[in-house]
Each structure stands twice: as structure tokens, then as C-alpha cells.
Coordinates of C-alpha atoms in Angstrom, one line a residue:
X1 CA 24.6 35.5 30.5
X2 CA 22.4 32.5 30.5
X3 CA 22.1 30.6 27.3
X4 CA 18.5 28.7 26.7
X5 CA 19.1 25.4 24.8
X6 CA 18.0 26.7 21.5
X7 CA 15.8 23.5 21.2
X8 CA 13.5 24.8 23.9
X9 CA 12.9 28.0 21.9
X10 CA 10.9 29.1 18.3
X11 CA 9.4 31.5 16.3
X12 CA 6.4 32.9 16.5
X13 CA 4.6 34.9 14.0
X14 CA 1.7 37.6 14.8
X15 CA 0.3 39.7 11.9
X16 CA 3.7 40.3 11.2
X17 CA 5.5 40.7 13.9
X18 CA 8.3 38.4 14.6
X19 CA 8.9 36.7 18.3
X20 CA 9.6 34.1 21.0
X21 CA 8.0 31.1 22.0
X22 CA 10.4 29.2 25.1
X23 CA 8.4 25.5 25.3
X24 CA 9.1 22.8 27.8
X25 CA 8.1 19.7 27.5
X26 CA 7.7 17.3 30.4
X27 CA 5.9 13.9 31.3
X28 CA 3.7 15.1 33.3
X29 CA 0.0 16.1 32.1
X30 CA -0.3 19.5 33.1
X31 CA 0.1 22.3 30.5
X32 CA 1.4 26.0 32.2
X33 CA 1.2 29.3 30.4
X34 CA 3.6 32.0 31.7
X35 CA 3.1 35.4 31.4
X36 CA 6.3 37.9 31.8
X37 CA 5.8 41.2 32.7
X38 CA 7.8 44.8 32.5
X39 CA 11.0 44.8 31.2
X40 CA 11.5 40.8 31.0
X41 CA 13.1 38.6 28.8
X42 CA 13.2 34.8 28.0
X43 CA 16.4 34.8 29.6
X44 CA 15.4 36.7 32.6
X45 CA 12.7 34.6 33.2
X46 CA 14.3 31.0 32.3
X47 CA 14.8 30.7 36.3
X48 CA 11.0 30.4 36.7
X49 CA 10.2 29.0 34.1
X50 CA 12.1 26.0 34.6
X51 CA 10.9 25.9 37.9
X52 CA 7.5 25.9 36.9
X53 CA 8.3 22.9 34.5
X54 CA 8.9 20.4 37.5
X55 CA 5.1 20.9 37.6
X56 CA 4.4 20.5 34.1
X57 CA 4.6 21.4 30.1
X58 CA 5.7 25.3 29.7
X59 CA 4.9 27.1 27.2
X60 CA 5.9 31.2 27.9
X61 CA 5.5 33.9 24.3
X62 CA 7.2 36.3 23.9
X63 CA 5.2 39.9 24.7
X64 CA 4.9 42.5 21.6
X65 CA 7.9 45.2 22.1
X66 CA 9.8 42.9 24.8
X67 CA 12.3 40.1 25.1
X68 CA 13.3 41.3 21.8
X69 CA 9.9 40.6 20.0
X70 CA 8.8 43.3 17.4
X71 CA 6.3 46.1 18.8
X72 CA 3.1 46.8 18.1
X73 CA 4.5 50.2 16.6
X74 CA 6.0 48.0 13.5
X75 CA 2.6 47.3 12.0
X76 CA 0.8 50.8 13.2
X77 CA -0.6 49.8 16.5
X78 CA -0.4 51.1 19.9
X79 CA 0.8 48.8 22.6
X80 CA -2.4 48.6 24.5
X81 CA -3.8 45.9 27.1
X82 CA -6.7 45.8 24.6
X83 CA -4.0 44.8 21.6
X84 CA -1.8 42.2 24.1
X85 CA -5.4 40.6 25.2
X86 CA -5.9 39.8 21.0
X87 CA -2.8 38.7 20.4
X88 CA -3.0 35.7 23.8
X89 CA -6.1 35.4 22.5
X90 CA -4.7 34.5 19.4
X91 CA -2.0 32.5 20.3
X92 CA -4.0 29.8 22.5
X93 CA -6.1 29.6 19.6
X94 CA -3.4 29.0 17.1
X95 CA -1.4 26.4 19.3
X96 CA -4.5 24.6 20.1
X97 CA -4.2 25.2 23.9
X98 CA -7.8 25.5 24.9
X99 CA -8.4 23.1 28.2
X100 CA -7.2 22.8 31.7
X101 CA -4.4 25.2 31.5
X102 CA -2.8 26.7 34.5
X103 CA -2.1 30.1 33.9
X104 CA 1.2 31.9 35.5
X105 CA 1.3 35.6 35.1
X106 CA 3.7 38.5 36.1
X107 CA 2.6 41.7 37.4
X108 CA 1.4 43.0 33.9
X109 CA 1.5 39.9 32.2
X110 CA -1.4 38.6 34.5
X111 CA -3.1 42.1 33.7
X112 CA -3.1 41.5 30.1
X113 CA -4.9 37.7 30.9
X114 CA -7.5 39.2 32.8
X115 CA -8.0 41.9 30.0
X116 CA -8.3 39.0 27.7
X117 CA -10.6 37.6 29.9
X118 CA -12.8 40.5 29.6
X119 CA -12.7 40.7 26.0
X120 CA -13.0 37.0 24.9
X121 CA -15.3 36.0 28.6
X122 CA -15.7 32.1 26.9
X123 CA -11.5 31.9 27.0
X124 CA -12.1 31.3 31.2
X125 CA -13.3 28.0 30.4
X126 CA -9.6 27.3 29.0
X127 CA -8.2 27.3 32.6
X128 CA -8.4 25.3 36.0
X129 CA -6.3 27.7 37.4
X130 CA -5.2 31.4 37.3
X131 CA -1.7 32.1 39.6
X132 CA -1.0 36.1 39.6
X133 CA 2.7 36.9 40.2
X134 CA 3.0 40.1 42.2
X135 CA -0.3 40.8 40.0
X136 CA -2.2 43.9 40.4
X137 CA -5.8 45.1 38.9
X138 CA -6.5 48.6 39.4
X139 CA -4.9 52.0 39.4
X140 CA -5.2 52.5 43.6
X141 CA -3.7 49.3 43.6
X142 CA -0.2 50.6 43.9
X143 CA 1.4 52.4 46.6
X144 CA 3.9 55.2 45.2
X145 CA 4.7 58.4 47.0
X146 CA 3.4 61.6 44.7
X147 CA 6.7 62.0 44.3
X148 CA 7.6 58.9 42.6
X149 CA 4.2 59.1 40.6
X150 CA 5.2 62.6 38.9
X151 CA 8.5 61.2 38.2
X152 CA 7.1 58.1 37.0
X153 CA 4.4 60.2 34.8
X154 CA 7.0 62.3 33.1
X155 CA 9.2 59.2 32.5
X156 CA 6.4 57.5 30.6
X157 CA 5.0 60.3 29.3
X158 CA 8.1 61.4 27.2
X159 CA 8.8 57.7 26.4
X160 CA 5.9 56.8 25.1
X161 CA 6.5 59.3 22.2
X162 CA 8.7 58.5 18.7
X163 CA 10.9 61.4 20.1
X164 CA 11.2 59.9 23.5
X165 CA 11.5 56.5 22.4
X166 CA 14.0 57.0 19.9
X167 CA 16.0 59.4 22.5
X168 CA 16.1 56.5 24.7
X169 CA 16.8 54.0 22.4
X170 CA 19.7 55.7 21.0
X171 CA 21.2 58.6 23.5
X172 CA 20.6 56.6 27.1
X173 CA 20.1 52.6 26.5
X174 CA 23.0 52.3 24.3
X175 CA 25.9 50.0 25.5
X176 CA 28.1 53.3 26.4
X177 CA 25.2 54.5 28.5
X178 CA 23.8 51.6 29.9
X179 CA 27.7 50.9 30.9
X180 CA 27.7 54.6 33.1
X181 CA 24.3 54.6 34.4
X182 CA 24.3 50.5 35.7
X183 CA 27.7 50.9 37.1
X184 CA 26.9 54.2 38.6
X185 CA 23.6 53.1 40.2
X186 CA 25.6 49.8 41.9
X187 CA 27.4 52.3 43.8
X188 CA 24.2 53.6 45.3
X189 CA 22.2 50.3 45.6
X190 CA 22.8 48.4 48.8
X191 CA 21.9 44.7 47.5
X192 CA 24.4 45.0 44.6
X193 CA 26.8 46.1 47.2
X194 CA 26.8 42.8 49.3
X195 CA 27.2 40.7 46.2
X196 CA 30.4 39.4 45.1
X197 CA 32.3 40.6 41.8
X198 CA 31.1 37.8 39.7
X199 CA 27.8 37.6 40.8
X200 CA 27.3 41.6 40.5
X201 CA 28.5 41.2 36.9
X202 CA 25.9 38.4 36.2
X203 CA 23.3 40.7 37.1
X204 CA 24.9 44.0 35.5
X205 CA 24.8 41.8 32.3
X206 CA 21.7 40.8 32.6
X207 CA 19.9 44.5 32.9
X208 CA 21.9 45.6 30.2
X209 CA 20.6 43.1 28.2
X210 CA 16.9 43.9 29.2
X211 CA 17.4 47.6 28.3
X212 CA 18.6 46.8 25.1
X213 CA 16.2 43.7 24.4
X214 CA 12.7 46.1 25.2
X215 CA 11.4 48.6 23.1
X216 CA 11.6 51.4 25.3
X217 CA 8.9 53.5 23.6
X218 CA 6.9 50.4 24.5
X219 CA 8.1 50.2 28.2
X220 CA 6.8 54.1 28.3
X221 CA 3.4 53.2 26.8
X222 CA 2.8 50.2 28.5
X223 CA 3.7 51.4 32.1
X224 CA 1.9 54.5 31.5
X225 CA -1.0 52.5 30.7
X226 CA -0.3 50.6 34.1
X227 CA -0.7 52.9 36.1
X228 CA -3.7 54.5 35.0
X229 CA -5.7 51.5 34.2
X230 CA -8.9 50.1 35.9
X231 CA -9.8 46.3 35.2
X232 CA -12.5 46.0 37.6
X233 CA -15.3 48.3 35.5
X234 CA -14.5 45.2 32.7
X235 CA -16.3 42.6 34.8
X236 CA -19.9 43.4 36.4
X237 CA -19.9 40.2 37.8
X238 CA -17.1 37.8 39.1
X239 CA -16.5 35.0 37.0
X240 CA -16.3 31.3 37.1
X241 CA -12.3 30.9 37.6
X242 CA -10.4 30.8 41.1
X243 CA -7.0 32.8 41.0
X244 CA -4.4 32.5 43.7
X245 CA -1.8 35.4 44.0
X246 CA 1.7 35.2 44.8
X247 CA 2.2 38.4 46.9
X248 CA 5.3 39.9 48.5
X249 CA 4.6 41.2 52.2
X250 CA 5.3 45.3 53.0
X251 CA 5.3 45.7 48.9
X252 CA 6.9 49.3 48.4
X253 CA 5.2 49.0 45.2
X254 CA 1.2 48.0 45.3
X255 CA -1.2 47.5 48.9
X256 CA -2.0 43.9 49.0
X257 CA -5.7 44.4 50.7
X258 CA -6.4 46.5 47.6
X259 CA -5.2 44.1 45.3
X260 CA -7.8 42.1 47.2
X261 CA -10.5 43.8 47.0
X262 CA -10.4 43.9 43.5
X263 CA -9.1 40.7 42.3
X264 CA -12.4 39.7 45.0
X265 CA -14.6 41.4 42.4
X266 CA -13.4 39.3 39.3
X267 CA -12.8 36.3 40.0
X268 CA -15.0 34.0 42.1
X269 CA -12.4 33.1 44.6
X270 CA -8.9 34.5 45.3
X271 CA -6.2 33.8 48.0
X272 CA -2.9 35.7 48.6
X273 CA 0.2 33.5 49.7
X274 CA 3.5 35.3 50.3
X275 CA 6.6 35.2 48.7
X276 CA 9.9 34.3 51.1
X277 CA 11.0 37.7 49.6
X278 CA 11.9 41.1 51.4
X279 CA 11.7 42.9 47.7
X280 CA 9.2 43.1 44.8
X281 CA 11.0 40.6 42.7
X282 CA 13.1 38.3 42.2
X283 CA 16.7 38.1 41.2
X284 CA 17.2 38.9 37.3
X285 CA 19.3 35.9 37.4
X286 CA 17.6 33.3 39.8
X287 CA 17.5 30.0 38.8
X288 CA 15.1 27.3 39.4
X289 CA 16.6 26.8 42.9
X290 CA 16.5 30.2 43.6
X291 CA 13.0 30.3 43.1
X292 CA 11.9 27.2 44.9
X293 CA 12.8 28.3 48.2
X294 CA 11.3 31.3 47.8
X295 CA 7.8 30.3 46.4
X296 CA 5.0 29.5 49.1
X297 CA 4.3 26.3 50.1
X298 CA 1.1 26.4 49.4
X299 CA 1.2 27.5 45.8
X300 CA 3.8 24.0 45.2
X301 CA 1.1 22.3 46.5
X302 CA -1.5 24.0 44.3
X303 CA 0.7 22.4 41.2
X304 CA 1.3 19.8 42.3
X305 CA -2.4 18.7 42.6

């Protein structure tokens, strides 16, 4: 499991609810936001994050309901992209982070910037740069079978719930559980099959952590929410910020030229780059080399500038 020096990590506080902050400091004068996304952790992410600090200071918060940070549910709020765009909101303001920031967000981590974006339209002026991750803006943006969606719908649906959550929580995402349905699924999954022992126990370690670190009732609201959601009606005009978007070609999950079109419709300039990547994501346990030699060269460039 990998262990973050405890020096790069503190608490954060947000009407109550208690979190993560993971800084890195660095020499250099640029100061990078990231943004996790669906079921993420500090410790999942610690391989791009420390990539991204050869660029610059990091500073990546924890999300309500993930990575271990209370939910929204604690202090009678729903987990919406509305209630994640107030809290960034009020995080920048609170750590005094309000100029030529380069922000770095995953999938729905970039979805809850823009929504902040939307809300708060003066924040823009915070940031020289806006990098999407696999990032996505509108429902017809993804590209699931029916299939998959009604699957994915009831899934969400019953999660979302106190029942649900709690029946996940407690029946299925319980070590016992997690033990039976991870192993069971590495049967089935060809990539966990061409791993070695160690390595596939690294990464059966690390989802079992992630299942047990998010609130699941969270996951189901939030994803839920995903899907359904429509971020272009939010902006009638683009605005002033350029966003590149780190893209991974033949995507099983979201059309790229829709992503386009939309992302085209918010911001004033946008430009895909591809990943060096055959799947949606990364490794759960990449590390900072790992990611380098996947991430364009283009987008090390744009950094590095």
C-alpha cells in the first residue's frame, strides 16, 4: 500500500466536515491544483501528483464523501456538483490561492471546476490554465451501450439511497466481501491476469482500500448525477480561459468529438492530446514514472512553460 510522508498531508475543515489536503512544495513558481475524480484516494492518486510536482507546488483536497473525507450527508446535504463547486470555491479562498494557478482535473473532478466556474464566473480569473483529465461536460458525452446504462442506472439509483448506501457499506464493501468479489473479478479480468503475484496484490490492495475509503451512498449520488448532467446550458457564452484535455483514444467510456464540441462551447479555446494509454485510466498504483511516459508530450511542454 503506498504510504504518503505524513508531512505532505493536513487537515482540512469544511462546515464541519473533516478531510485531506496532500501539499507539495517545490522551488519552482508555479502553483497546481488537482482535482481527483470517482472513487479516488490521496493514495491512489500520489502517482500523479508527484508527477505533477516536477512542474510545480501541488496542492490536491480531498472531495466530500471520498478519500475518506466526511460526506455531504454528515451535515444534511446532498452531494451535488452545485455543493462540490461551493466548497473549491471555498477552499481557494481560504488558502489564499487566487492567481495564475494551473488547474488539473479528473474526469469529475474537472466537472465540478467548471461547475464552480459557472457559479462563481470571476473565479476564471484565478487560472492561466485549465488541463481536463479524461474530462467530460455533458450527458451525450459518454458512450455506454443501453445495456450498461440501465445497469449503471439501477446501480446508482439504489445507492444513492440511506438503504442502499448502508447495504453497501455494510453487506458488500466490507473486507469479507471486497476479499470474494476483487478476487473473483481477477479471474475474469485479462490485465490483472498478465500481472505478476506481487504486483496483482498491490493493486487488489489498493481497490480494496478505495471501496472502503468512499462513501458509497456518495459514489451512487454522485455518478448518478454524472451521467445525467448538462454543463453547457451553464455558460451562454465561452469564457475567457483556454483548457487543454488529456484524452485517451477509442475511449469505451465517453466520444472524444463530443467532448469537443462541448468543452468548444465553454471555454474560449480547447485542444485534446492523447494519452499513451489503451484504457480509460491509469494504473491504481502508477507512480510518477508510470505516468510520465504515458502523458503527451505536448501537455509536459504546456507545464513546463
Amino acid at each position: 500500500m503506498i504510504q504518503i510522508p505524513k508531512k505532505h498531508l493536513k487537515s482540512i475543515e469544511y462546515n464541519g466536515l473533516s478531510g485531506r489536503l496532500l501539499h507539495l512544495p517545490s522551488k519552482k513558481k508555479k502553483t497546481i491544483i488537482f482535482l481527483g475524480g470517482l472513487h479516488a484516494s490521496q493514495e491512489r492518486l500520489y502517482g500523479i501528483t508527484t508527477w505533477l510536482n516536477r512542474y510545480g507546488e501541488v496542492y490536491a483536497p480531498d472531495l466530500p464523501g471520498f478519500g475518506g473525507m466526511d460526506s455531504f450527508y454528515k451535515i444534511g446535504l446532498k452531494p451535488t456538483a452545485d455543493n462540490y463547486a461551493d466548497y473549491l470555491h471555498h477552499f481557494f479562498a481560504v488558502h489564499h490561492l487566487d492567481k495564475d494557478l494551473i488547474l488539473v482535473g479528473n474526469s469529475l473532478g474537472f466537472q465540478f471546476f467548471t461547475t464552480m466556474l459557472s457559479r462563481y464566473p470571476s473565479d476564471k480569473d484565478k487560472f492561466s490554465k485549465a488541463i481536463g483529465l479524461v474530462a467530460f461536460a455533458d450527458a451525450d458525452n459518454f458512450n455506454l451501450p443501453r445495456s450498461k446504462r440501465i445497469f449503471l442506472w439501477f446501480i446508482t439509483t439504489l445507492g444513492k439511497t440511506k438503504l442502499g448506501g448502508a447495504f453497501f457499506r455494510y453487506i458488500v464493501f466490507n473486507r469479507v466481501g471486497l476479499f470474494i468479489m476483487l478476487r473473483t473479478f481477477e479471474k475474469f479480468k485479462a490485465k490483472m491476469k498478465s500481472e505478476d503475484a506481487e504486483h496483482r496484490k498491490e493493486i487488489l490492495d489498493m481497490e480494496t482500500h478505495l471501496w472502503l475509503v468512499n462513501d458509497p451512498r456518495t459514489h451512487g449520488a454522485t455518478a448518478k448525477d454524472m451521467f445525467k448532467r448538462n454543463l453547457t446550458p451553464l455558460f451562454p457564452s465561452p469564457i475567457d480561459l483556454g483548457m487543454v484535455n488529456i484524452v485517451t483514444e477509442n475511449d469505451q467510456y465517453v466520444d472524444n468529438k463530443k467532448v469537443e464540441k462541448s468543452f468548444n462551447r465553454i471555454f474560449d479555446s480547447y485542444s485534446a492530446y492523447p494519452l499513451k494509454l489503451k484504457v480509460h485510466a491509469p494504473s491504481v498504483i502508477g507512480d510518477a514514472d508510470e505516468i510520465d511516459k504515458m502523458m503527451p508530450s505536448q501537455v509536459k511542454r504546456l507545464l513546463s512553460r
